[in-house]
GROMACS .gro file of C-alpha atoms in nm:
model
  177
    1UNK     CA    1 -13.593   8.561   4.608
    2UNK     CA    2 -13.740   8.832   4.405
    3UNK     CA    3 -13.581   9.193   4.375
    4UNK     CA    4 -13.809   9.444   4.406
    5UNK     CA    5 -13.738   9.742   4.154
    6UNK     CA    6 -13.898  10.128   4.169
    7UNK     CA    7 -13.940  10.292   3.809
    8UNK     CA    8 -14.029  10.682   3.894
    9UNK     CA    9 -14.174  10.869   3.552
   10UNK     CA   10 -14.093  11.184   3.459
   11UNK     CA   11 -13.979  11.404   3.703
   12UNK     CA   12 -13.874  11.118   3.976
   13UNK     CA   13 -14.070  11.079   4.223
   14UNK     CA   14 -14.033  11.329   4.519
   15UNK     CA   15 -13.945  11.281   4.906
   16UNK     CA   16 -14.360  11.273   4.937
   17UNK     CA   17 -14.426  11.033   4.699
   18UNK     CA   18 -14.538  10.633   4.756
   19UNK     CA   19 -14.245  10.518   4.564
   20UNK     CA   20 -14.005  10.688   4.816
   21UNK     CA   21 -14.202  10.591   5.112
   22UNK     CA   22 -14.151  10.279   5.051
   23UNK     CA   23 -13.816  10.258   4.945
   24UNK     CA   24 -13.735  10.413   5.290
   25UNK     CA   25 -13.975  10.120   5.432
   26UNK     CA   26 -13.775   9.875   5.244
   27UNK     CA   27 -13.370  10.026   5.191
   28UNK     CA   28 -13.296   9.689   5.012
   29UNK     CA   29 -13.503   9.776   4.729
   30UNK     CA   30 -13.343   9.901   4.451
   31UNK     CA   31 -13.437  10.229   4.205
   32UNK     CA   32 -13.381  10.326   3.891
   33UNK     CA   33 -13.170  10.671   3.841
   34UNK     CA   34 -13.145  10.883   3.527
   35UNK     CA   35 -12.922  11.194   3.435
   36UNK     CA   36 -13.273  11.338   3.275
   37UNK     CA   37 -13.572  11.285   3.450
   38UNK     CA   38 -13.768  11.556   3.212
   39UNK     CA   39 -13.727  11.376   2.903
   40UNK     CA   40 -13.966  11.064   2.827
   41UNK     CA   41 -13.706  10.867   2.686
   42UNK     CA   42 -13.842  10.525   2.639
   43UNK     CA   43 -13.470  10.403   2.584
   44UNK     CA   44 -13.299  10.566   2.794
   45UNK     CA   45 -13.572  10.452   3.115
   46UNK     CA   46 -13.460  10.064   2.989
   47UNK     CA   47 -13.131  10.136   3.037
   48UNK     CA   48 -13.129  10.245   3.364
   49UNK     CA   49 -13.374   9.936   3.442
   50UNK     CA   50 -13.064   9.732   3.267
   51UNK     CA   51 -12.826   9.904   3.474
   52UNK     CA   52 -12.983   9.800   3.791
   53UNK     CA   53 -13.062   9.440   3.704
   54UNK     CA   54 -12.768   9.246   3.531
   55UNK     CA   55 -12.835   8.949   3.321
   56UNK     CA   56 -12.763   8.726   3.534
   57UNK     CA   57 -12.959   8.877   3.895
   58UNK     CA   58 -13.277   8.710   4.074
   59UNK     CA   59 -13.626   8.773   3.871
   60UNK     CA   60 -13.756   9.067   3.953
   61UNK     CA   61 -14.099   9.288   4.079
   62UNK     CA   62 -14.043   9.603   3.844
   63UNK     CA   63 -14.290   9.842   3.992
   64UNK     CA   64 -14.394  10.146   3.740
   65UNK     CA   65 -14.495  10.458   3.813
   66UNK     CA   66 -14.681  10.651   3.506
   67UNK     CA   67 -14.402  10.692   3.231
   68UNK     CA   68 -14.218  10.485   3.414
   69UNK     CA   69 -14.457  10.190   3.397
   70UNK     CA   70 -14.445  10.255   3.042
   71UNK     CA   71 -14.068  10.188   3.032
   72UNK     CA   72 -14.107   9.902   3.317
   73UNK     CA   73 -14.314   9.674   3.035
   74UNK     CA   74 -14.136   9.733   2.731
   75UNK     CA   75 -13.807   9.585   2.938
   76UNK     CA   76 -14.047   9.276   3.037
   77UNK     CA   77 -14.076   9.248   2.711
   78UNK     CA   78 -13.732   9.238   2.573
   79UNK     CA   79 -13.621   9.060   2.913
   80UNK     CA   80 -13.900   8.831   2.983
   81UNK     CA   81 -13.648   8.568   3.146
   82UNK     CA   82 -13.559   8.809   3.433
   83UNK     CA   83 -13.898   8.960   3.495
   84UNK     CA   84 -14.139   8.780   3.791
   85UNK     CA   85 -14.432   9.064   3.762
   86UNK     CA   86 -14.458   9.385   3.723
   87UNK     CA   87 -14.703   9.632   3.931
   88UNK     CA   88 -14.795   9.952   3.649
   89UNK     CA   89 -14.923  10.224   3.886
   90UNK     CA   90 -15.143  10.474   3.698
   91UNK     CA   91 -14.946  10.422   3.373
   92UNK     CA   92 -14.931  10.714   3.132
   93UNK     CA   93 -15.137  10.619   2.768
   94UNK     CA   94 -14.871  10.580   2.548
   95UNK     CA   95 -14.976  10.772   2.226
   96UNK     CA   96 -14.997  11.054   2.487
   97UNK     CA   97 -14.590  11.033   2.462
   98UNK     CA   98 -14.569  10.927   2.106
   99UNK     CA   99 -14.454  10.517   2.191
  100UNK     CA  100 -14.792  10.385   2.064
  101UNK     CA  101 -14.594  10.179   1.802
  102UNK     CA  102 -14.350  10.014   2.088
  103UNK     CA  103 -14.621   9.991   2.355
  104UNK     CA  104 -14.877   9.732   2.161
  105UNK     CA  105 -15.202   9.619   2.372
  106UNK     CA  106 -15.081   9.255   2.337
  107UNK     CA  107 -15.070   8.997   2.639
  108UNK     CA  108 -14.764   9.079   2.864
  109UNK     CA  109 -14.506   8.762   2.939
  110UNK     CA  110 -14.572   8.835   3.314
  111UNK     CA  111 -14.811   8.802   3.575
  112UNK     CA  112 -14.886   9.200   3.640
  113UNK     CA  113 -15.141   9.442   3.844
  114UNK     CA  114 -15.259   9.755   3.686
  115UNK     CA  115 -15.386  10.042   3.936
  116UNK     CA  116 -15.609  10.276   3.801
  117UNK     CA  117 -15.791  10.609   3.874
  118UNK     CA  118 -16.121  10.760   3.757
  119UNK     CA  119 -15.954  11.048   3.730
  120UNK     CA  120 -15.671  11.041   3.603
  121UNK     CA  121 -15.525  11.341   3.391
  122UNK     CA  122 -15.271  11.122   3.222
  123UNK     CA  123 -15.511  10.771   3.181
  124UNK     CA  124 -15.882  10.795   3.135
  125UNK     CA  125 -16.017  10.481   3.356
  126UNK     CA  126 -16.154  10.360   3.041
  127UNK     CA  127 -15.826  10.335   2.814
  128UNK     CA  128 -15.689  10.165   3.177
  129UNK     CA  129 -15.921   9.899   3.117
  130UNK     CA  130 -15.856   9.863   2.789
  131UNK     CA  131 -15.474   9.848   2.847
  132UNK     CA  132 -15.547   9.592   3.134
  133UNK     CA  133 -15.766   9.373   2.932
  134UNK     CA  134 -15.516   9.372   2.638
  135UNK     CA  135 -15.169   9.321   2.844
  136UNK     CA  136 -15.349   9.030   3.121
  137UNK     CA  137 -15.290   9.264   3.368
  138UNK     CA  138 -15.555   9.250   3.727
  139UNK     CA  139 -15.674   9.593   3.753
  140UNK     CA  140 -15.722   9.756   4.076
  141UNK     CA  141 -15.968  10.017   4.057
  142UNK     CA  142 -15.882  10.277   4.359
  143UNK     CA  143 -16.158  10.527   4.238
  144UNK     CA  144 -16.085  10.894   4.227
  145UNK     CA  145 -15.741  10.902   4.295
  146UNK     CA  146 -15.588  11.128   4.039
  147UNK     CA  147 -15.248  11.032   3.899
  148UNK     CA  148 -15.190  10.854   4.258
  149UNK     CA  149 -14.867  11.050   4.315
  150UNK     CA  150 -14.757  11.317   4.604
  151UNK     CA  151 -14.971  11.581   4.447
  152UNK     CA  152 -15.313  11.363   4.497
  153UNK     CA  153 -15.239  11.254   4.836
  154UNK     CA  154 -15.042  10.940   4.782
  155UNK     CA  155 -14.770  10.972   5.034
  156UNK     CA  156 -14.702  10.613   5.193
  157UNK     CA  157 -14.991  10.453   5.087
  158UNK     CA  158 -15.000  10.121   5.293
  159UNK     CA  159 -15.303   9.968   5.121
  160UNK     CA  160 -15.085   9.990   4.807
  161UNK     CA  161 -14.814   9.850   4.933
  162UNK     CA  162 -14.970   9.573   5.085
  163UNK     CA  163 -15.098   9.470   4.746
  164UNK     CA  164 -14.762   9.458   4.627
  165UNK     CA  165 -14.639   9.220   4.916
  166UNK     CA  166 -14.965   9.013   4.861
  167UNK     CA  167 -14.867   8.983   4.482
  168UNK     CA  168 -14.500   8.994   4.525
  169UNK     CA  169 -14.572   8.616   4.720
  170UNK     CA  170 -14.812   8.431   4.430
  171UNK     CA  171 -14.470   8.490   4.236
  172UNK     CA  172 -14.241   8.368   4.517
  173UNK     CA  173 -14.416   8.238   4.774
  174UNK     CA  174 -14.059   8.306   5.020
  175UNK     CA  175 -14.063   8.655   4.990
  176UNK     CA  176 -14.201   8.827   5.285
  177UNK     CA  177 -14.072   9.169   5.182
   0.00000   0.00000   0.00000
């Protein structure tokens, strides 16, 4: 089985937001917590991915949200062994948080789905396909969608979710959930 994994960015994400929706949808999913969620502290983010999935755990589905997609592939990438996919939701550019020399456009060592917005303050669509073409990832264009958080609407979002489950079983074909 795969463990499924939330990685908020900056600021968590709130009671409204998708990732919390659906970590009340599914309570055996785990989430990442940090002591300071205003900081984007590319470290400090794969830590608390390390400290909810030990060495030794199932693969898992990290699913990113903006910075914290960011910090989702850079611990694929120094943990390729216990990483199954990841899902990068409206992923912040990285030189826009000064970690353009740790997050390189290079092919990622994981099956992975990038969702992107046409308007998105923190990702131009362009640079999105640009980052999907370089790390392998399947983009998912969901038009103007903003930074597909709370604040643009994006409370449950079911259609996202069920992309996740439909992805989450080409990597395991026994998880159902």
């Amino acid at each position: 089985m795969i463990e499924f994994l939330l990685v908020p960015g900056l600021r968590d994400s709130d009671a409204g937001h998708w990732q919390s929706a659906w970590q009340q949808q599914h309570p055996h999913w785990k989430r990442i917590t940090q002591r300071d969620w205003s900081q984007p502290d590319l470290d400090g983010w794969c830590d608390a991915i390390s400290r909810q999935l030990p060495p030794q755990g199932s693969p898992a589905l990290l699913i990113g949200h903006s910075f914290g997609a960011l910090a989702a592939l850079s611990w694929a990438r120094r943990h390729p062994e216990r990483v199954a996919g990841l899902v990068l939701v409206a992923p912040a550019e990285p030189l826009r948080f000064l970690v353009g020399d740790r997050i390189l456009p290079q092919p990622l060592p994981c099956p992975s789905l990038l969702f992107a917005s046409h308007n998105d303050p923190l990702l131009p669509y362009a640079r999105a396909g640009f980052w999907a073409a370089a790390w392998g990832s399947t983009l998912l264009d969901i038009g103007e969608a903003g930074h597909i958080n709370s604040e643009a609407g994006f409370g449950p979002w079911q259609w996202g979710l069920a992309q996740v489950i439909d992805f989450a079983a080409t990597l395991c074909p026994r998880t159902l959930d």
